[in-house]
PDB file of C-alpha atoms and ligand atoms in Angstrom:
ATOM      1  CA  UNK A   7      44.657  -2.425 -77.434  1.00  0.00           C
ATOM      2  CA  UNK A   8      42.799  -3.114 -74.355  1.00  0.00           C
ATOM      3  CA  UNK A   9      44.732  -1.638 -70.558  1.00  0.00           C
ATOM      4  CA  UNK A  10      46.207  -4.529 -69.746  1.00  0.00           C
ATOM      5  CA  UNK A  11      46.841  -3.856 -66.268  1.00  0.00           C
ATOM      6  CA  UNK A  12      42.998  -4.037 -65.495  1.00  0.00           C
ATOM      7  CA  UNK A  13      40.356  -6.545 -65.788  1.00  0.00           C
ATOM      8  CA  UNK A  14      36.913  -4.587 -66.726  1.00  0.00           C
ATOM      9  CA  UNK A  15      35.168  -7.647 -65.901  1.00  0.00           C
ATOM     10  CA  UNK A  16      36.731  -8.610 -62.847  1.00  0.00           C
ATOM     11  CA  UNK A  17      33.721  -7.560 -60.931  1.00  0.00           C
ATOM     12  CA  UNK A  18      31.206  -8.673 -63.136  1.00  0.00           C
ATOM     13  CA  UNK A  19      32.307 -12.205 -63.916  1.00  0.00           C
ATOM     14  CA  UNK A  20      30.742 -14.375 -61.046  1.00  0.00           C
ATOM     15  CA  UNK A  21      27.296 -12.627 -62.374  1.00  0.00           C
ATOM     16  CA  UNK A  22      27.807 -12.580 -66.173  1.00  0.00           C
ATOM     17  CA  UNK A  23      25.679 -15.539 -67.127  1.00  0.00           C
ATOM     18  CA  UNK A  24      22.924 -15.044 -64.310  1.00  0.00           C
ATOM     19  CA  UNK A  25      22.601 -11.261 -65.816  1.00  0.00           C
ATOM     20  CA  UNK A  26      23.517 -12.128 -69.576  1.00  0.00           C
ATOM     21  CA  UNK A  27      21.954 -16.102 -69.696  1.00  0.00           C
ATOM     22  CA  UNK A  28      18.117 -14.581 -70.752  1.00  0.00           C
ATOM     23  CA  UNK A  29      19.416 -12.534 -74.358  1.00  0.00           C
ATOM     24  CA  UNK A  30      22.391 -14.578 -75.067  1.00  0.00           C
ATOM     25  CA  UNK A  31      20.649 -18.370 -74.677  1.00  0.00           C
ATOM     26  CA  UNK A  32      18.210 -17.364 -77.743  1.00  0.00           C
ATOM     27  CA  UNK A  33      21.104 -15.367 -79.514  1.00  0.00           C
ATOM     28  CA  UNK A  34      23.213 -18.384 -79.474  1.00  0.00           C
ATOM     29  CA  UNK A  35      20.410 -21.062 -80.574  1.00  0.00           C
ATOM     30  CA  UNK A  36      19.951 -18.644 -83.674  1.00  0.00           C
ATOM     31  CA  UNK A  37      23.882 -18.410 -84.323  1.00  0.00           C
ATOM     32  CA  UNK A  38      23.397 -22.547 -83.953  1.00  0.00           C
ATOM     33  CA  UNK A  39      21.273 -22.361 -86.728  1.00  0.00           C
ATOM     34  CA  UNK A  40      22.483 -20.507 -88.903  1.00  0.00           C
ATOM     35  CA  UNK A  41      25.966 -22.235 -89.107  1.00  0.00           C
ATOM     36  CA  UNK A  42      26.089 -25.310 -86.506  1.00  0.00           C
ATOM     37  CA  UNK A  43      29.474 -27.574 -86.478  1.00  0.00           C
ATOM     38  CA  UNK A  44      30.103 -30.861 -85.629  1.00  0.00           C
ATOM     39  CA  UNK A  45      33.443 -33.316 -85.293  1.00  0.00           C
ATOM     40  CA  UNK A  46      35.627 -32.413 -88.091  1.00  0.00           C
ATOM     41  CA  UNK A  47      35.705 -28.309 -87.273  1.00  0.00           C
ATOM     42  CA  UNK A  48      38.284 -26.315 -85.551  1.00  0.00           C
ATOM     43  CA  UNK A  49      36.619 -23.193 -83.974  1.00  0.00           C
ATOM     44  CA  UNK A  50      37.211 -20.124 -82.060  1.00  0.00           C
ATOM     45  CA  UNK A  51      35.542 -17.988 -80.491  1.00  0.00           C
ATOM     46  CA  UNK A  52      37.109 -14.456 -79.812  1.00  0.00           C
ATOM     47  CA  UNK A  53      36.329 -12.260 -76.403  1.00  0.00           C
ATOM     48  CA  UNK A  54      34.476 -15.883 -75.538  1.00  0.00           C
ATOM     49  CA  UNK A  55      33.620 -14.378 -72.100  1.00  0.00           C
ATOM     50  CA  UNK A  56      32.816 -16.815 -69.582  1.00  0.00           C
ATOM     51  CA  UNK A  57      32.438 -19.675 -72.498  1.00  0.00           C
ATOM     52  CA  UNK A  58      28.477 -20.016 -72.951  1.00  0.00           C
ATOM     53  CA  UNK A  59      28.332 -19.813 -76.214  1.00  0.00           C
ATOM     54  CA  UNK A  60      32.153 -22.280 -76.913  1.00  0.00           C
ATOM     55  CA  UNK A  61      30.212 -25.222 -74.738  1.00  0.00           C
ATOM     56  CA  UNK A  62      27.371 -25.510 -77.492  1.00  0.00           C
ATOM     57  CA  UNK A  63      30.308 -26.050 -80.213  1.00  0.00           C
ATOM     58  CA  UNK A  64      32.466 -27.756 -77.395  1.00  0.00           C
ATOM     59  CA  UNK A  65      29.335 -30.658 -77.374  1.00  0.00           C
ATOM     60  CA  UNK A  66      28.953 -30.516 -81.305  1.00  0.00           C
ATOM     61  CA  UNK A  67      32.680 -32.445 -80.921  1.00  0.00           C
ATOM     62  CA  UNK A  68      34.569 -29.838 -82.957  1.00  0.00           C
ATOM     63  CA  UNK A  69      37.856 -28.990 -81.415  1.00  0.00           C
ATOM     64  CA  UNK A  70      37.416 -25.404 -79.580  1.00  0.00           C
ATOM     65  CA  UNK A  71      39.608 -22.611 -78.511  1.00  0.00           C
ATOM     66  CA  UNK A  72      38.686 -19.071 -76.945  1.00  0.00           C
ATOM     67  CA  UNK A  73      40.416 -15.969 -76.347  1.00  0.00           C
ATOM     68  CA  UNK A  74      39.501 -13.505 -73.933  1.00  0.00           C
ATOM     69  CA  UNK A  75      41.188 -10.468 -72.756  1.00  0.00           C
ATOM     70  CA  UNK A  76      39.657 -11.023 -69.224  1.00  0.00           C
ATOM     71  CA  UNK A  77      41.445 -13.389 -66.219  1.00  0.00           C
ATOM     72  CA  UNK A  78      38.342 -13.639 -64.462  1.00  0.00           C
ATOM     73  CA  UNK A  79      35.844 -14.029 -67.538  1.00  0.00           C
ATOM     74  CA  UNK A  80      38.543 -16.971 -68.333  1.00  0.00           C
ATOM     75  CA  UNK A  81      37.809 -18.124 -65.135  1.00  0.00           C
ATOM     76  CA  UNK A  82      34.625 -19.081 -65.315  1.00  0.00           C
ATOM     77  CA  UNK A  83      35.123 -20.392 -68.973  1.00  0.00           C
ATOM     78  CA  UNK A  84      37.429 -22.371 -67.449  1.00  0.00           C
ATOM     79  CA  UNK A  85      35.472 -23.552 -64.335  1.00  0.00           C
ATOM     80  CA  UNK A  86      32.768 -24.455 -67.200  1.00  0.00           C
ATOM     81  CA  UNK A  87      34.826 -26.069 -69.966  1.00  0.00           C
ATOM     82  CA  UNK A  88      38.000 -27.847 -68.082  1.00  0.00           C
ATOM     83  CA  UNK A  89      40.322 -29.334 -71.081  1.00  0.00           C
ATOM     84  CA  UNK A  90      37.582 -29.564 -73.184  1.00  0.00           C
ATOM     85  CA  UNK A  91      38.662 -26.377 -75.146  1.00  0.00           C
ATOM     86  CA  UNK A  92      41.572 -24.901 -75.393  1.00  0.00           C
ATOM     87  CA  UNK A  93      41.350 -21.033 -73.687  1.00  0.00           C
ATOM     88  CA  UNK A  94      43.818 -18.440 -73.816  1.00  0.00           C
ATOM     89  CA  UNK A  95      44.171 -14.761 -72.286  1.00  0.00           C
ATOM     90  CA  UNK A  96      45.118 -12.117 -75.214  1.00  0.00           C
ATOM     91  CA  UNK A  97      44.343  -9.413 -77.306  1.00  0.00           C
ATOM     92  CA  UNK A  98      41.835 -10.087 -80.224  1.00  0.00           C
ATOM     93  CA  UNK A  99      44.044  -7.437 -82.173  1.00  0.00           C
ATOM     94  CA  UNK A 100      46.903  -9.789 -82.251  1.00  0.00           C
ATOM     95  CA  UNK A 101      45.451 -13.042 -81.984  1.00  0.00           C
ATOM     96  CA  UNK A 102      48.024 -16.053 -81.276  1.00  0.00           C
ATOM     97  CA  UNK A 103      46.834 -18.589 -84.321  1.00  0.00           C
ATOM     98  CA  UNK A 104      48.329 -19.268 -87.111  1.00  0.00           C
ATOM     99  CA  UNK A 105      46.726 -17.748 -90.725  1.00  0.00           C
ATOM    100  CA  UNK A 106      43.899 -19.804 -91.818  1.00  0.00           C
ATOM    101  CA  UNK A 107      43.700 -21.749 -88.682  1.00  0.00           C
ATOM    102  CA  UNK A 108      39.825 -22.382 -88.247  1.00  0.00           C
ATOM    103  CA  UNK A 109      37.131 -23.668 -90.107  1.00  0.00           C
ATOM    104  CA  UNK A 110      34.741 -21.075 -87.956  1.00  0.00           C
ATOM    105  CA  UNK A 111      35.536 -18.178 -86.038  1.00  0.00           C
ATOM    106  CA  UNK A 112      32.325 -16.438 -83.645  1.00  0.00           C
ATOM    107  CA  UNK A 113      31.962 -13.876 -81.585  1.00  0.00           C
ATOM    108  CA  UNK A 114      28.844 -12.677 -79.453  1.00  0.00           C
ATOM    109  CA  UNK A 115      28.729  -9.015 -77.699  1.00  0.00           C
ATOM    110  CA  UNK A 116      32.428  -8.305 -78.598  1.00  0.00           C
ATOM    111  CA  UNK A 117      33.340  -5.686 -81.087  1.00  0.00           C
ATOM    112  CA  UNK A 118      30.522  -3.282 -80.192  1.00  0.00           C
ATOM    113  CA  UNK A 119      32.260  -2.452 -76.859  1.00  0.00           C
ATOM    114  CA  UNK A 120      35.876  -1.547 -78.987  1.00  0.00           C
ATOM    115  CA  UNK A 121      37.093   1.822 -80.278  1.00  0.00           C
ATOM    116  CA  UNK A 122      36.835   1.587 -83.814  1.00  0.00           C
ATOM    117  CA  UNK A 123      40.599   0.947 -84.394  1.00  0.00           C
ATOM    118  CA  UNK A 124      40.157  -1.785 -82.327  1.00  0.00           C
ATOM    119  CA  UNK A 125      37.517  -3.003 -83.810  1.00  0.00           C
ATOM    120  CA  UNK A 126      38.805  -2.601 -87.414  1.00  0.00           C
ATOM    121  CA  UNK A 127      42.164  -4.672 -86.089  1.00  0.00           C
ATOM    122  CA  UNK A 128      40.046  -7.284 -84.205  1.00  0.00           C
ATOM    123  CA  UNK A 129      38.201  -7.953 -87.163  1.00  0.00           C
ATOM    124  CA  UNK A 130      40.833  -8.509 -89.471  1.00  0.00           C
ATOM    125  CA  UNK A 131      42.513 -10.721 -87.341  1.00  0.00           C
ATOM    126  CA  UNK A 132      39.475 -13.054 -87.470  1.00  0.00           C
ATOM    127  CA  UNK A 133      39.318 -12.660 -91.432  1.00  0.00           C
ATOM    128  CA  UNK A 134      43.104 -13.771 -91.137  1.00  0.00           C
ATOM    129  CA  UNK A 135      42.664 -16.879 -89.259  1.00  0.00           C
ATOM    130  CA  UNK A 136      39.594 -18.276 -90.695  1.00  0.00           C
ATOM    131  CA  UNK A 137      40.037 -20.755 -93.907  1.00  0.00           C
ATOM    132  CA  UNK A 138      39.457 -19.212 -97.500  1.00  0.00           C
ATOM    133  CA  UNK A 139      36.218 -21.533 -97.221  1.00  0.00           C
ATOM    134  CA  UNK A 140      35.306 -20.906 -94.198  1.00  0.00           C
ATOM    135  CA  UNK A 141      32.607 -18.626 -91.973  1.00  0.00           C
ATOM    136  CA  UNK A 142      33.034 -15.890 -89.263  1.00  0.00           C
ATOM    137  CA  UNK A 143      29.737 -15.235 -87.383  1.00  0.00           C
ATOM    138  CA  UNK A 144      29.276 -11.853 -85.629  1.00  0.00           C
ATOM    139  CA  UNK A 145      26.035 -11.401 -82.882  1.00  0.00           C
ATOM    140  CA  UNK A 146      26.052  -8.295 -81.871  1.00  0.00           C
ATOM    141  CA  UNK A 147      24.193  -4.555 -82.078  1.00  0.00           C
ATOM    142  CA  UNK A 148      22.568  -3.907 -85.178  1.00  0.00           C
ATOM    143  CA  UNK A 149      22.878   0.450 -86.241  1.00  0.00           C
ATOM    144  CA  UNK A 150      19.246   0.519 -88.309  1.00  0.00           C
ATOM    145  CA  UNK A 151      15.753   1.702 -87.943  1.00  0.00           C
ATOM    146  CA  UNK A 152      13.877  -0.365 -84.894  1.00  0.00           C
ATOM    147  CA  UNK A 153      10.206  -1.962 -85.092  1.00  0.00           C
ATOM    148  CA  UNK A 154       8.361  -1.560 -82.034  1.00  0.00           C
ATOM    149  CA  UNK A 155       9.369  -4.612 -79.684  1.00  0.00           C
ATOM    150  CA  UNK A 156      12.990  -3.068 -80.757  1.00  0.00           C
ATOM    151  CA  UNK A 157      12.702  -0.022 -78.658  1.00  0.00           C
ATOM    152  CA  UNK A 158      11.912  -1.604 -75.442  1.00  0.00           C
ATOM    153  CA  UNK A 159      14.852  -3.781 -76.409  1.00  0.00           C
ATOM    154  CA  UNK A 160      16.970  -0.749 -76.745  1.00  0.00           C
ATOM    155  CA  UNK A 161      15.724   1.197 -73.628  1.00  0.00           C
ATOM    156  CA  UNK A 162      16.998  -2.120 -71.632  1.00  0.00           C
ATOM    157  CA  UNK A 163      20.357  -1.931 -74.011  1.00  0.00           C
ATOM    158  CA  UNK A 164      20.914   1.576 -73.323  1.00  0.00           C
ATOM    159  CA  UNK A 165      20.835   0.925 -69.591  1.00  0.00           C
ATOM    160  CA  UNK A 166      23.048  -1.982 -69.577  1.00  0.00           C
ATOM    161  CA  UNK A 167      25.907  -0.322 -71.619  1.00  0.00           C
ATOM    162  CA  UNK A 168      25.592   2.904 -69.806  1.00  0.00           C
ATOM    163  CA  UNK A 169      26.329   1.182 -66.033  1.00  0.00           C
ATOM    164  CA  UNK A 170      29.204  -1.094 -67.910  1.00  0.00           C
ATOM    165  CA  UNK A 171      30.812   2.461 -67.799  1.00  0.00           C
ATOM    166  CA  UNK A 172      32.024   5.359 -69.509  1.00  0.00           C
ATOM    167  CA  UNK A 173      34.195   4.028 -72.300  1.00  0.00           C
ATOM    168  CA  UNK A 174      31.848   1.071 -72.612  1.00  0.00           C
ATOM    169  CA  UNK A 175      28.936   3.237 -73.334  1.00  0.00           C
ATOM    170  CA  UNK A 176      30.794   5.739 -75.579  1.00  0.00           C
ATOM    171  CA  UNK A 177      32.223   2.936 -78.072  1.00  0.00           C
ATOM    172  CA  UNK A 178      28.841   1.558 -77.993  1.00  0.00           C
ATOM    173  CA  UNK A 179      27.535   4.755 -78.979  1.00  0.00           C
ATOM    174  CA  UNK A 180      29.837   5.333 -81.485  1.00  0.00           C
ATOM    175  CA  UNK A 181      29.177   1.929 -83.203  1.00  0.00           C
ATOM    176  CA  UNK A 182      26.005   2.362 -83.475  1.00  0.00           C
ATOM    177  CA  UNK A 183      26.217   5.908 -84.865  1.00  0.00           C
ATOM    178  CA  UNK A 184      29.074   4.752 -87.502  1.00  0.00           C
ATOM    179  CA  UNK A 185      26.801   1.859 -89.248  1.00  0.00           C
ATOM    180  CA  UNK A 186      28.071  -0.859 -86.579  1.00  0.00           C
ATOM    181  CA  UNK A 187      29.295  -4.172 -88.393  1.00  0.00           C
ATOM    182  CA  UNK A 188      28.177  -3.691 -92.031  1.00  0.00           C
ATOM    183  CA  UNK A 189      30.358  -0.882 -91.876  1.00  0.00           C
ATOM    184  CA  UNK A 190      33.738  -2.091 -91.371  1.00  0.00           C
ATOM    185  CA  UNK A 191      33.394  -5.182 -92.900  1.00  0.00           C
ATOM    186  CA  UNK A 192      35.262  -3.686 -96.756  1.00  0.00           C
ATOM    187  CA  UNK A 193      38.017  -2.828 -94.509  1.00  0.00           C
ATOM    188  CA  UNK A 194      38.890  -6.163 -93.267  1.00  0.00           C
ATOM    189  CA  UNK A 195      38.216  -8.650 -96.158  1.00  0.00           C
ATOM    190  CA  UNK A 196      34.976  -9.707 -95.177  1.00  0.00           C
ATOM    191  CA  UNK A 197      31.611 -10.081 -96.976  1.00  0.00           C
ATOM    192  CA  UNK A 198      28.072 -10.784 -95.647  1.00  0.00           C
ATOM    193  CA  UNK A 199      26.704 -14.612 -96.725  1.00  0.00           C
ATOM    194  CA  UNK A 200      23.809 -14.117 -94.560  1.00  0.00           C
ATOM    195  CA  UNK A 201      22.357 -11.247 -92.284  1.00  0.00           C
ATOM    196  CA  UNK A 202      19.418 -12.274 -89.792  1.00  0.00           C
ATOM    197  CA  UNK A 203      18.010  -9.418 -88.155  1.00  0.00           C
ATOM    198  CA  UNK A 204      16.372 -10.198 -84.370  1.00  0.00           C
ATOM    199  CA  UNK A 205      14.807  -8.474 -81.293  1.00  0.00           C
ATOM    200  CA  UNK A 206      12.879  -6.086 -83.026  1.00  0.00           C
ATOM    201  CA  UNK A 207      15.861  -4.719 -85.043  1.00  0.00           C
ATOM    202  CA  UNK A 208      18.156  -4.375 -81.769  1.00  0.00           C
ATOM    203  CA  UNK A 209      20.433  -7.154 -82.689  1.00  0.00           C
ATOM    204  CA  UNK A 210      21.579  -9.127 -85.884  1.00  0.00           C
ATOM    205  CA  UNK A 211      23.592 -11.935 -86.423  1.00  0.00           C
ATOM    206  CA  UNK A 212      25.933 -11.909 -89.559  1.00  0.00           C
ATOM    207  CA  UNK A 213      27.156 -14.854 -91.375  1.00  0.00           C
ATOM    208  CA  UNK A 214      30.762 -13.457 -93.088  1.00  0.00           C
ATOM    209  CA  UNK A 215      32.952 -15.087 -95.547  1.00  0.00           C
ATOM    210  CA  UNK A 216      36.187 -14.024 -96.257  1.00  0.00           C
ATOM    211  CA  UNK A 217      35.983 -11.684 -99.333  1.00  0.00           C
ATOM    212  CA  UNK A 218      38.590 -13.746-100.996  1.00  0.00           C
ATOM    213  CA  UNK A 219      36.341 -17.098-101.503  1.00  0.00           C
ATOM    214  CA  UNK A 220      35.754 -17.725-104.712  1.00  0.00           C
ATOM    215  CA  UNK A 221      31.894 -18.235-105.001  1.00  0.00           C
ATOM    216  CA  UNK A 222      29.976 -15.468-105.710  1.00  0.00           C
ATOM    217  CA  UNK A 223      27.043 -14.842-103.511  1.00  0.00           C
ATOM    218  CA  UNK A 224      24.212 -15.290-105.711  1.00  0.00           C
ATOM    219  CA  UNK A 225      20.969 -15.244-104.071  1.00  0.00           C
ATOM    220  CA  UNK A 226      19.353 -12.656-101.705  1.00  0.00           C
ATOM    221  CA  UNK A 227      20.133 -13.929 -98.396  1.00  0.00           C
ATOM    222  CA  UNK A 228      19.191 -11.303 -95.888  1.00  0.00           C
ATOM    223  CA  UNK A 229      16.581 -12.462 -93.168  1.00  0.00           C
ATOM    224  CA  UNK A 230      14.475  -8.923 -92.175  1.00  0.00           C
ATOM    225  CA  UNK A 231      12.057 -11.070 -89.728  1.00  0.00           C
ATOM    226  CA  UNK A 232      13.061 -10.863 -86.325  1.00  0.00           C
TER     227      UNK A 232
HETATM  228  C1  LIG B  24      30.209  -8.379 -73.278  1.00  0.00           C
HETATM  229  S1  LIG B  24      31.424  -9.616 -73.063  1.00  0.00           S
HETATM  230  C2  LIG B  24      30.823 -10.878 -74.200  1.00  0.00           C
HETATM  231  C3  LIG B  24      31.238 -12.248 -73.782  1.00  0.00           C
HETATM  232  C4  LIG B  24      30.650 -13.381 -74.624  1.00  0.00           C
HETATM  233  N1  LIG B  24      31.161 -13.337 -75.981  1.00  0.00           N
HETATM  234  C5  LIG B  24      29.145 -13.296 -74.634  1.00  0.00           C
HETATM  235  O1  LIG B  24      28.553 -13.193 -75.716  1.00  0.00           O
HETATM  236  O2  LIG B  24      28.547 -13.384 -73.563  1.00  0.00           O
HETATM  237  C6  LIG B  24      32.832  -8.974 -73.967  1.00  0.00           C
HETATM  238  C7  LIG B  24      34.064  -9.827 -73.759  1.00  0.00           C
HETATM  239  O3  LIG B  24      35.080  -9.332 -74.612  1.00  0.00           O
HETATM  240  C8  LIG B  24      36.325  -9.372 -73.897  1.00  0.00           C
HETATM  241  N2  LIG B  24      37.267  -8.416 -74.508  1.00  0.00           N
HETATM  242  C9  LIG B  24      37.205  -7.065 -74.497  1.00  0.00           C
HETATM  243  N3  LIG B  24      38.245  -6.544 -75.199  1.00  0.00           N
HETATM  244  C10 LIG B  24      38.973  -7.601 -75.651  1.00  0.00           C
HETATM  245  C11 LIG B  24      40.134  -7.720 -76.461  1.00  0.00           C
HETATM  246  N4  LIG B  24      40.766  -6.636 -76.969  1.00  0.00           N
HETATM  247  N5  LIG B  24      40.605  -8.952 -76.752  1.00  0.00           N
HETATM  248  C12 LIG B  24      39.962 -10.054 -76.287  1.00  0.00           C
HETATM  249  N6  LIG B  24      38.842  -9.997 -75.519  1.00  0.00           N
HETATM  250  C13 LIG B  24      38.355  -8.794 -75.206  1.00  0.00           C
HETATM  251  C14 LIG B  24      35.935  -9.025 -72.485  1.00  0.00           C
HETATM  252  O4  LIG B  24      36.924  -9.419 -71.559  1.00  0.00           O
HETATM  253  C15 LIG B  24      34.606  -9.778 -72.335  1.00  0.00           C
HETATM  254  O5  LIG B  24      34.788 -11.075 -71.847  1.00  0.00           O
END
């Protein structure tokens, strides 16, 4: 459970996208790709920050809600997005939807920053509120071997999650160092459709259905290019 009684990104907020806007722009056109949406979708994204990423799905017409933890990340989601999605402050562990609520649940630069508990809990809250037949899409830090361009894109990583602070950089650490996303995924009734692996190996974005769906993944789907 996040403290409640203070905002981590209070400070940060105003300068999120200025800082954030140059590695989450191309993240986000890849997640596009890899599963876009258009008028007849519900989706959500969870920790949706200051709501980059919900505006892309916001203009594909599909009806969008976020859920972030932070009053002044919600803010500027807000400031961005006016009534055209539905945001909400809470916890990602106990998120406020019905089960099988949304054909689409993403999230960008989330879970790597949670103790694994609340990681485990966030996660299968999303595989809870996503349709049998439908797709949760994770961005985020891939744990793996890096090519070259990967370890510059580390080096900047590393420095980034070490100023976001102490707790920050140790569940970061700790993430990485337990297998990151792969790894908790058979604990929370989630299976990989797709995995596309970017930025020399420092990030990945996984497509996830819930394990339950009934059609077996058949062909190899993984993407090693990045
Ligand atoms: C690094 S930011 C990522 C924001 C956005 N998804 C992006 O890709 O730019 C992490 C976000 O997760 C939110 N967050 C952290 N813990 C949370 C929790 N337990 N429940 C909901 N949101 C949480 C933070 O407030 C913050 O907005």
């Amino acid at each position: 459970m996040p403290d409640q009684t203070k905002d981590a990104y209070e400070r940060i907020a105003r300068f999120y996208d200025t800082l954030l806007e140059p590695v989450n722009a191309p993240l986000r056109s890849m997640g596009w790709k890899l599963h876009p949406t258009d008028d007849s979708m519900t989706v959500l994204d969870v920790g949706c920050g200051t709501g980059a990423h919900l505006e892309a799905y916001v203009e594909s017409g599909a009806e969008c809600f976020g859920l972030d933890a932070s009053p002044a990340m919600l803010d500027q989601a807000s400031a961005r997005l006016g009534e055209r999605a539905d945001l909400e402050l809470g916890d990602a562990t106990a998120l406020p939807y019905k089960d099988s609520s949304f054909d689409f649940v993403f999230t960008s630069l989330f879970l790597h920053e949670l103790d694994a508990e609340t990681r485990r809990s966030s996660l299968s809250e999303m595989a809870r509120v996503v349709t049998p037949d439908g797709f949760v899409l994770i961005i985020d830090y891939r744990s793996g071997p890096l090519r070259a361009k990967g370890y510059l894109n580390r080096s900047l990583s590393t420095a980034a999650e070490f100023v976001a602070g102490r707790n920050h950089y140790r569940n970061w650490r700790t993430y990485l160092n337990s297998g990151g996303i792969p790894a908790v995924l058979p604990k929370v009734g989630l299976m990989v459709e797709r995995e596309k692996i970017v930025a020399g190996g420092n990030f990945a974005l996984w497509l996830l259905r819930p394990s339950t769906h009934s059609q077996p993944n058949t062909e190899d789907s993984s993407d090693r290019s990045p």
